[in-house]
Short mmCIF file of N, CA and C in Angstrom, two decimals:
data_model
loop_
_atom_site.label_atom_id
_atom_site.label_comp_id
_atom_site.label_asym_id
_atom_site.label_seq_id
_atom_site.Cartn_x
_atom_site.Cartn_y
_atom_site.Cartn_z
N MET A 1 132.34 152.74 204.65
CA MET A 1 131.84 153.55 205.74
C MET A 1 132.31 155.00 205.55
N ARG A 2 131.41 155.93 205.76
CA ARG A 2 131.73 157.35 205.58
C ARG A 2 132.39 157.88 206.84
N ASN A 3 133.29 158.85 206.66
CA ASN A 3 134.05 159.33 207.81
C ASN A 3 133.39 160.54 208.49
N ALA A 4 133.99 160.95 209.60
CA ALA A 4 133.43 162.04 210.41
C ALA A 4 133.38 163.35 209.63
N GLU A 5 134.37 163.61 208.80
CA GLU A 5 134.38 164.85 208.02
C GLU A 5 133.20 164.90 207.05
N ASP A 6 132.92 163.78 206.40
CA ASP A 6 131.76 163.71 205.50
C ASP A 6 130.46 163.90 206.28
N ARG A 7 130.38 163.27 207.45
CA ARG A 7 129.17 163.38 208.27
C ARG A 7 128.98 164.83 208.71
N ARG A 8 130.04 165.48 209.13
CA ARG A 8 129.92 166.87 209.59
C ARG A 8 129.58 167.81 208.44
N SER A 9 130.06 167.51 207.28
CA SER A 9 129.68 168.30 206.10
C SER A 9 128.18 168.14 205.84
N ALA A 10 127.70 166.92 205.98
CA ALA A 10 126.26 166.67 205.81
C ALA A 10 125.47 167.39 206.90
N ILE A 11 125.96 167.37 208.14
CA ILE A 11 125.28 168.07 209.23
C ILE A 11 125.19 169.56 208.93
N ARG A 12 126.29 170.14 208.44
CA ARG A 12 126.30 171.57 208.09
C ARG A 12 125.22 171.86 207.05
N ASP A 13 125.12 171.03 206.04
CA ASP A 13 124.12 171.22 205.00
C ASP A 13 122.70 171.02 205.55
N ILE A 14 122.51 170.00 206.35
CA ILE A 14 121.19 169.72 206.92
C ILE A 14 120.72 170.87 207.79
N VAL A 15 121.59 171.35 208.67
CA VAL A 15 121.22 172.42 209.60
C VAL A 15 120.92 173.72 208.85
N ARG A 16 121.62 173.94 207.75
CA ARG A 16 121.37 175.16 206.97
C ARG A 16 120.10 175.06 206.13
N THR A 17 119.67 173.85 205.80
CA THR A 17 118.54 173.73 204.89
C THR A 17 117.25 173.19 205.52
N GLN A 18 117.34 172.67 206.74
CA GLN A 18 116.16 172.11 207.40
C GLN A 18 116.02 172.66 208.81
N ALA A 19 114.82 172.66 209.30
CA ALA A 19 114.57 173.07 210.69
C ALA A 19 114.74 171.84 211.58
N ILE A 20 115.93 171.69 212.13
CA ILE A 20 116.24 170.55 212.99
C ILE A 20 116.16 171.00 214.44
N ARG A 21 115.26 170.37 215.20
CA ARG A 21 115.04 170.78 216.58
C ARG A 21 115.64 169.82 217.62
N THR A 22 115.84 168.57 217.25
CA THR A 22 116.37 167.59 218.20
C THR A 22 117.50 166.79 217.58
N GLN A 23 118.27 166.15 218.46
CA GLN A 23 119.35 165.28 217.98
C GLN A 23 118.77 164.09 217.24
N HIS A 24 117.63 163.61 217.67
CA HIS A 24 117.00 162.47 216.99
C HIS A 24 116.59 162.85 215.57
N GLU A 25 116.09 164.06 215.36
CA GLU A 25 115.76 164.53 214.02
C GLU A 25 117.01 164.59 213.16
N LEU A 26 118.13 165.01 213.76
CA LEU A 26 119.39 165.08 213.02
C LEU A 26 119.88 163.68 212.65
N VAL A 27 119.77 162.74 213.57
CA VAL A 27 120.14 161.34 213.27
C VAL A 27 119.32 160.83 212.10
N ALA A 28 118.00 161.08 212.12
CA ALA A 28 117.12 160.63 211.04
C ALA A 28 117.49 161.28 209.71
N ALA A 29 117.80 162.58 209.74
CA ALA A 29 118.19 163.28 208.51
C ALA A 29 119.49 162.72 207.96
N LEU A 30 120.42 162.40 208.85
CA LEU A 30 121.69 161.79 208.41
C LEU A 30 121.45 160.41 207.83
N GLU A 31 120.58 159.63 208.44
CA GLU A 31 120.25 158.30 207.91
C GLU A 31 119.66 158.42 206.51
N GLY A 32 118.86 159.48 206.28
CA GLY A 32 118.30 159.72 204.96
C GLY A 32 119.36 160.03 203.91
N ARG A 33 120.53 160.43 204.37
CA ARG A 33 121.65 160.72 203.46
C ARG A 33 122.68 159.59 203.45
N GLY A 34 122.34 158.47 204.06
CA GLY A 34 123.22 157.31 204.00
C GLY A 34 124.22 157.18 205.13
N PHE A 35 124.07 157.97 206.18
CA PHE A 35 124.97 157.88 207.32
C PHE A 35 124.30 157.08 208.42
N SER A 36 125.01 156.11 208.96
CA SER A 36 124.52 155.32 210.08
C SER A 36 125.28 155.78 211.32
N CYS A 37 124.58 156.45 212.23
CA CYS A 37 125.25 156.94 213.44
C CYS A 37 124.26 156.97 214.59
N THR A 38 124.81 157.07 215.77
CA THR A 38 123.98 157.08 216.98
C THR A 38 123.74 158.51 217.44
N GLN A 39 122.82 158.65 218.38
CA GLN A 39 122.55 159.96 218.98
C GLN A 39 123.79 160.46 219.71
N ALA A 40 124.56 159.57 220.33
CA ALA A 40 125.78 159.96 221.04
C ALA A 40 126.81 160.54 220.07
N THR A 41 126.93 159.95 218.89
CA THR A 41 127.85 160.46 217.87
C THR A 41 127.42 161.85 217.43
N VAL A 42 126.13 162.01 217.19
CA VAL A 42 125.60 163.31 216.77
C VAL A 42 125.80 164.34 217.88
N SER A 43 125.63 163.93 219.12
CA SER A 43 125.84 164.83 220.25
C SER A 43 127.28 165.34 220.26
N ARG A 44 128.24 164.46 220.03
CA ARG A 44 129.66 164.87 219.96
C ARG A 44 129.88 165.82 218.79
N ASP A 45 129.28 165.50 217.64
CA ASP A 45 129.42 166.39 216.48
C ASP A 45 128.87 167.78 216.78
N ILE A 46 127.72 167.84 217.44
CA ILE A 46 127.09 169.12 217.78
C ILE A 46 128.05 169.95 218.65
N THR A 47 128.66 169.29 219.61
CA THR A 47 129.60 169.99 220.50
C THR A 47 130.84 170.45 219.74
N GLU A 48 131.43 169.57 218.95
CA GLU A 48 132.66 169.90 218.23
C GLU A 48 132.44 170.93 217.13
N MET A 49 131.22 170.94 216.55
CA MET A 49 130.92 171.91 215.49
C MET A 49 130.38 173.22 216.06
N HIS A 50 130.22 173.29 217.38
CA HIS A 50 129.71 174.48 218.05
C HIS A 50 128.34 174.89 217.54
N LEU A 51 127.46 173.90 217.36
CA LEU A 51 126.09 174.22 216.97
C LEU A 51 125.38 174.86 218.15
N ARG A 52 124.49 175.78 217.86
CA ARG A 52 123.71 176.46 218.89
C ARG A 52 122.24 176.29 218.55
N LYS A 53 121.38 176.57 219.53
CA LYS A 53 119.94 176.53 219.28
C LYS A 53 119.39 177.94 219.28
N LEU A 54 118.56 178.23 218.28
CA LEU A 54 117.88 179.51 218.22
C LEU A 54 116.74 179.51 219.24
N ALA A 55 116.20 180.69 219.48
CA ALA A 55 115.07 180.82 220.41
C ALA A 55 113.91 179.92 219.99
N GLY A 56 113.72 179.72 218.70
CA GLY A 56 112.65 178.87 218.20
C GLY A 56 112.93 177.39 218.33
N GLY A 57 114.14 177.03 218.81
CA GLY A 57 114.47 175.63 219.04
C GLY A 57 115.22 174.94 217.93
N CYS A 58 115.54 175.63 216.84
CA CYS A 58 116.27 175.02 215.73
C CYS A 58 117.78 175.17 215.92
N TYR A 59 118.51 174.14 215.51
CA TYR A 59 119.97 174.23 215.54
C TYR A 59 120.47 175.19 214.46
N ILE A 60 121.58 175.87 214.79
CA ILE A 60 122.23 176.78 213.86
C ILE A 60 123.73 176.64 214.03
N LEU A 61 124.47 176.84 212.96
CA LEU A 61 125.92 176.83 213.03
C LEU A 61 126.39 178.11 213.73
N GLU A 62 127.39 177.97 214.57
CA GLU A 62 127.91 179.15 215.27
C GLU A 62 128.32 180.24 214.28
N GLU A 63 128.88 179.83 213.16
CA GLU A 63 129.33 180.80 212.16
C GLU A 63 128.17 181.55 211.51
N ASP A 64 126.95 181.03 211.66
CA ASP A 64 125.77 181.69 211.10
C ASP A 64 125.05 182.59 212.10
N LEU A 65 125.56 182.69 213.33
CA LEU A 65 124.88 183.49 214.35
C LEU A 65 124.78 184.96 213.96
N ASN A 66 125.87 185.56 213.44
CA ASN A 66 125.81 186.96 213.02
C ASN A 66 124.81 187.12 211.89
N LEU A 67 124.85 186.21 210.94
CA LEU A 67 123.90 186.25 209.83
C LEU A 67 122.48 186.16 210.37
N GLN A 68 122.25 185.25 211.29
CA GLN A 68 120.92 185.08 211.86
C GLN A 68 120.47 186.36 212.56
N PHE A 69 121.37 186.98 213.31
CA PHE A 69 121.02 188.22 214.02
C PHE A 69 120.61 189.31 213.03
N VAL A 70 121.42 189.52 212.02
CA VAL A 70 121.14 190.57 211.02
C VAL A 70 119.82 190.27 210.30
N LEU A 71 119.65 189.02 209.87
CA LEU A 71 118.43 188.67 209.14
C LEU A 71 117.18 188.80 210.01
N SER A 72 117.27 188.36 211.26
CA SER A 72 116.09 188.42 212.13
C SER A 72 115.72 189.85 212.49
N GLU A 73 116.70 190.74 212.51
CA GLU A 73 116.44 192.14 212.83
C GLU A 73 115.90 192.94 211.65
N PHE A 74 116.37 192.64 210.43
CA PHE A 74 116.11 193.53 209.31
C PHE A 74 115.26 192.97 208.18
N VAL A 75 115.16 191.65 208.03
CA VAL A 75 114.43 191.07 206.89
C VAL A 75 112.94 191.00 207.20
N VAL A 76 112.14 191.42 206.22
CA VAL A 76 110.69 191.36 206.38
C VAL A 76 110.05 190.33 205.44
N GLY A 77 110.80 189.84 204.44
CA GLY A 77 110.25 188.83 203.55
C GLY A 77 111.24 188.40 202.49
N THR A 78 111.00 187.23 201.91
CA THR A 78 111.84 186.70 200.83
C THR A 78 110.97 186.11 199.74
N THR A 79 111.48 186.20 198.52
CA THR A 79 110.81 185.63 197.36
C THR A 79 111.87 185.07 196.43
N ARG A 80 111.54 183.98 195.76
CA ARG A 80 112.46 183.40 194.78
C ARG A 80 111.91 183.60 193.38
N ALA A 81 112.80 183.94 192.46
CA ALA A 81 112.43 184.07 191.05
C ALA A 81 113.55 183.43 190.23
N GLU A 82 113.32 182.22 189.75
CA GLU A 82 114.34 181.46 189.01
C GLU A 82 115.62 181.37 189.84
N GLY A 83 116.74 181.92 189.35
CA GLY A 83 118.01 181.83 190.06
C GLY A 83 118.29 183.03 190.93
N LEU A 84 117.26 183.78 191.27
CA LEU A 84 117.42 185.01 192.04
C LEU A 84 116.56 184.94 193.31
N VAL A 85 117.10 185.46 194.40
CA VAL A 85 116.32 185.58 195.63
C VAL A 85 116.17 187.07 195.91
N VAL A 86 114.95 187.50 196.16
CA VAL A 86 114.67 188.89 196.49
C VAL A 86 114.38 188.94 197.99
N VAL A 87 115.19 189.72 198.69
CA VAL A 87 115.05 189.85 200.14
C VAL A 87 114.58 191.27 200.44
N ARG A 88 113.41 191.38 201.04
CA ARG A 88 112.87 192.68 201.44
C ARG A 88 113.32 192.97 202.87
N THR A 89 113.76 194.20 203.10
CA THR A 89 114.29 194.56 204.42
C THR A 89 113.60 195.80 204.98
N GLN A 90 113.89 196.08 206.24
CA GLN A 90 113.47 197.34 206.83
C GLN A 90 114.14 198.47 206.03
N PRO A 91 113.55 199.68 206.01
CA PRO A 91 114.16 200.79 205.28
C PRO A 91 115.62 201.05 205.72
N ASP A 92 116.46 201.29 204.73
CA ASP A 92 117.87 201.64 204.93
C ASP A 92 118.72 200.54 205.56
N THR A 93 118.31 199.27 205.47
CA THR A 93 119.10 198.18 206.05
C THR A 93 119.57 197.15 205.02
N ALA A 94 119.23 197.35 203.77
CA ALA A 94 119.57 196.36 202.74
C ALA A 94 121.08 196.15 202.63
N ARG A 95 121.86 197.21 202.76
CA ARG A 95 123.32 197.06 202.65
C ARG A 95 123.87 196.18 203.76
N ASN A 96 123.32 196.31 204.98
CA ASN A 96 123.76 195.46 206.09
C ASN A 96 123.42 193.99 205.82
N VAL A 97 122.23 193.75 205.29
CA VAL A 97 121.80 192.38 204.99
C VAL A 97 122.67 191.80 203.88
N ALA A 98 122.90 192.56 202.83
CA ALA A 98 123.74 192.08 201.72
C ALA A 98 125.15 191.77 202.20
N SER A 99 125.70 192.62 203.03
CA SER A 99 127.04 192.40 203.56
C SER A 99 127.09 191.12 204.40
N ALA A 100 126.09 190.91 205.25
CA ALA A 100 126.05 189.70 206.07
C ALA A 100 125.93 188.45 205.20
N LEU A 101 125.12 188.52 204.15
CA LEU A 101 124.99 187.38 203.23
C LEU A 101 126.30 187.10 202.51
N ASP A 102 126.97 188.15 202.06
CA ASP A 102 128.27 187.97 201.40
C ASP A 102 129.30 187.37 202.35
N ASP A 103 129.35 187.87 203.58
CA ASP A 103 130.32 187.39 204.57
C ASP A 103 130.11 185.94 204.97
N ALA A 104 128.88 185.45 204.84
CA ALA A 104 128.56 184.08 205.26
C ALA A 104 129.07 183.03 204.27
N HIS A 105 129.40 183.43 203.05
CA HIS A 105 129.90 182.50 202.03
C HIS A 105 128.98 181.28 201.90
N LEU A 106 127.69 181.54 201.73
CA LEU A 106 126.71 180.46 201.61
C LEU A 106 126.86 179.72 200.29
N ALA A 107 126.59 178.44 200.33
CA ALA A 107 126.57 177.65 199.10
C ALA A 107 125.53 178.23 198.15
N HIS A 108 125.82 178.24 196.89
CA HIS A 108 124.95 178.68 195.80
C HIS A 108 124.91 180.19 195.59
N VAL A 109 125.38 180.98 196.56
CA VAL A 109 125.33 182.44 196.41
C VAL A 109 126.51 182.92 195.58
N LEU A 110 126.19 183.60 194.46
CA LEU A 110 127.23 184.15 193.60
C LEU A 110 127.55 185.60 193.96
N GLY A 111 126.56 186.32 194.48
CA GLY A 111 126.78 187.71 194.88
C GLY A 111 125.46 188.38 195.21
N THR A 112 125.57 189.61 195.74
CA THR A 112 124.38 190.36 196.13
C THR A 112 124.45 191.78 195.59
N ILE A 113 123.29 192.38 195.43
CA ILE A 113 123.16 193.79 195.08
C ILE A 113 122.12 194.37 196.03
N ALA A 114 122.47 195.49 196.68
CA ALA A 114 121.57 196.07 197.67
C ALA A 114 121.08 197.44 197.23
N GLY A 115 119.79 197.66 197.48
CA GLY A 115 119.21 198.98 197.33
C GLY A 115 118.99 199.55 198.71
N THR A 116 117.88 200.22 198.90
CA THR A 116 117.55 200.79 200.20
C THR A 116 116.84 199.78 201.09
N ASP A 117 115.85 199.08 200.51
CA ASP A 117 115.10 198.11 201.29
C ASP A 117 114.93 196.77 200.57
N THR A 118 115.81 196.52 199.59
CA THR A 118 115.74 195.28 198.82
C THR A 118 117.14 194.79 198.51
N VAL A 119 117.33 193.49 198.64
CA VAL A 119 118.60 192.85 198.26
C VAL A 119 118.28 191.80 197.21
N PHE A 120 119.01 191.83 196.10
CA PHE A 120 118.94 190.78 195.10
C PHE A 120 120.12 189.85 195.34
N VAL A 121 119.84 188.57 195.47
CA VAL A 121 120.87 187.57 195.69
C VAL A 121 120.93 186.69 194.45
N ALA A 122 122.03 186.76 193.72
CA ALA A 122 122.21 185.92 192.54
C ALA A 122 122.72 184.55 192.98
N THR A 123 122.09 183.50 192.47
CA THR A 123 122.50 182.15 192.82
C THR A 123 122.90 181.38 191.56
N ASP A 124 123.46 180.20 191.78
CA ASP A 124 123.97 179.41 190.66
C ASP A 124 122.91 178.60 189.93
N SER A 125 121.68 178.53 190.48
CA SER A 125 120.63 177.74 189.84
C SER A 125 119.29 178.02 190.51
N PRO A 126 118.20 177.66 189.86
CA PRO A 126 116.90 177.77 190.54
C PRO A 126 116.82 176.93 191.82
N ALA A 127 117.40 175.74 191.80
CA ALA A 127 117.41 174.91 193.01
C ALA A 127 118.23 175.56 194.11
N GLY A 128 119.35 176.16 193.74
CA GLY A 128 120.18 176.89 194.70
C GLY A 128 119.44 178.08 195.27
N ALA A 129 118.67 178.76 194.42
CA ALA A 129 117.87 179.89 194.89
C ALA A 129 116.83 179.44 195.90
N GLU A 130 116.24 178.28 195.66
CA GLU A 130 115.24 177.75 196.60
C GLU A 130 115.88 177.47 197.95
N GLU A 131 117.08 176.88 197.96
CA GLU A 131 117.78 176.60 199.21
C GLU A 131 118.13 177.89 199.95
N VAL A 132 118.64 178.87 199.22
CA VAL A 132 119.02 180.15 199.83
C VAL A 132 117.79 180.87 200.37
N CYS A 133 116.72 180.87 199.59
CA CYS A 133 115.48 181.51 200.03
C CYS A 133 114.96 180.86 201.30
N SER A 134 114.99 179.54 201.37
CA SER A 134 114.54 178.82 202.56
C SER A 134 115.43 179.14 203.76
N LEU A 135 116.74 179.20 203.55
CA LEU A 135 117.66 179.50 204.65
C LEU A 135 117.44 180.91 205.17
N VAL A 136 117.30 181.88 204.27
CA VAL A 136 117.08 183.26 204.69
C VAL A 136 115.77 183.37 205.46
N ALA A 137 114.73 182.71 204.97
CA ALA A 137 113.44 182.73 205.67
C ALA A 137 113.57 182.09 207.05
N LYS A 138 114.28 180.98 207.13
CA LYS A 138 114.47 180.29 208.41
C LYS A 138 115.23 181.17 209.40
N LEU A 139 116.35 181.72 208.95
CA LEU A 139 117.19 182.52 209.86
C LEU A 139 116.55 183.85 210.23
N SER A 140 115.73 184.39 209.34
CA SER A 140 115.06 185.66 209.63
C SER A 140 113.77 185.45 210.42
N MET A 141 113.38 184.18 210.50
CA MET A 141 112.14 183.80 211.19
C MET A 141 110.91 184.41 210.53
N THR A 142 110.98 184.53 209.19
CA THR A 142 109.82 185.02 208.43
C THR A 142 109.09 183.88 207.75
N ALA A 143 109.60 182.66 207.94
CA ALA A 143 108.99 181.47 207.29
C ALA A 143 107.67 181.12 207.93
#
């Protein structure tokens, strides 16, 4: 049987990579990863992990709220190219976006380079770039 720490790690990954709107969706996603748990258990995890809901109804980690705010205010689009994510921003905001991405310590992100309205995000693999691109699009609400 897997423990609460493993389950919460899976929840963190699921919430960052999928649009989860209900506790039942989260239970189903956990079951897909081999965790057997109830809605009540997930409800406790949500409270203890300080998950919040965005205006669009998706769960987000409290630690990602600043990142979500910056991305939703400044990002206008994202594109993936192999192991690189290209983030287009409002003029003169790329440095703020790059800083927020660096501060978030996201999985797969190796570093960022910012211009005036573009951020290049180097990732550890093409699959990692896809996950990062999806997360940025989700948090910026450009998806």
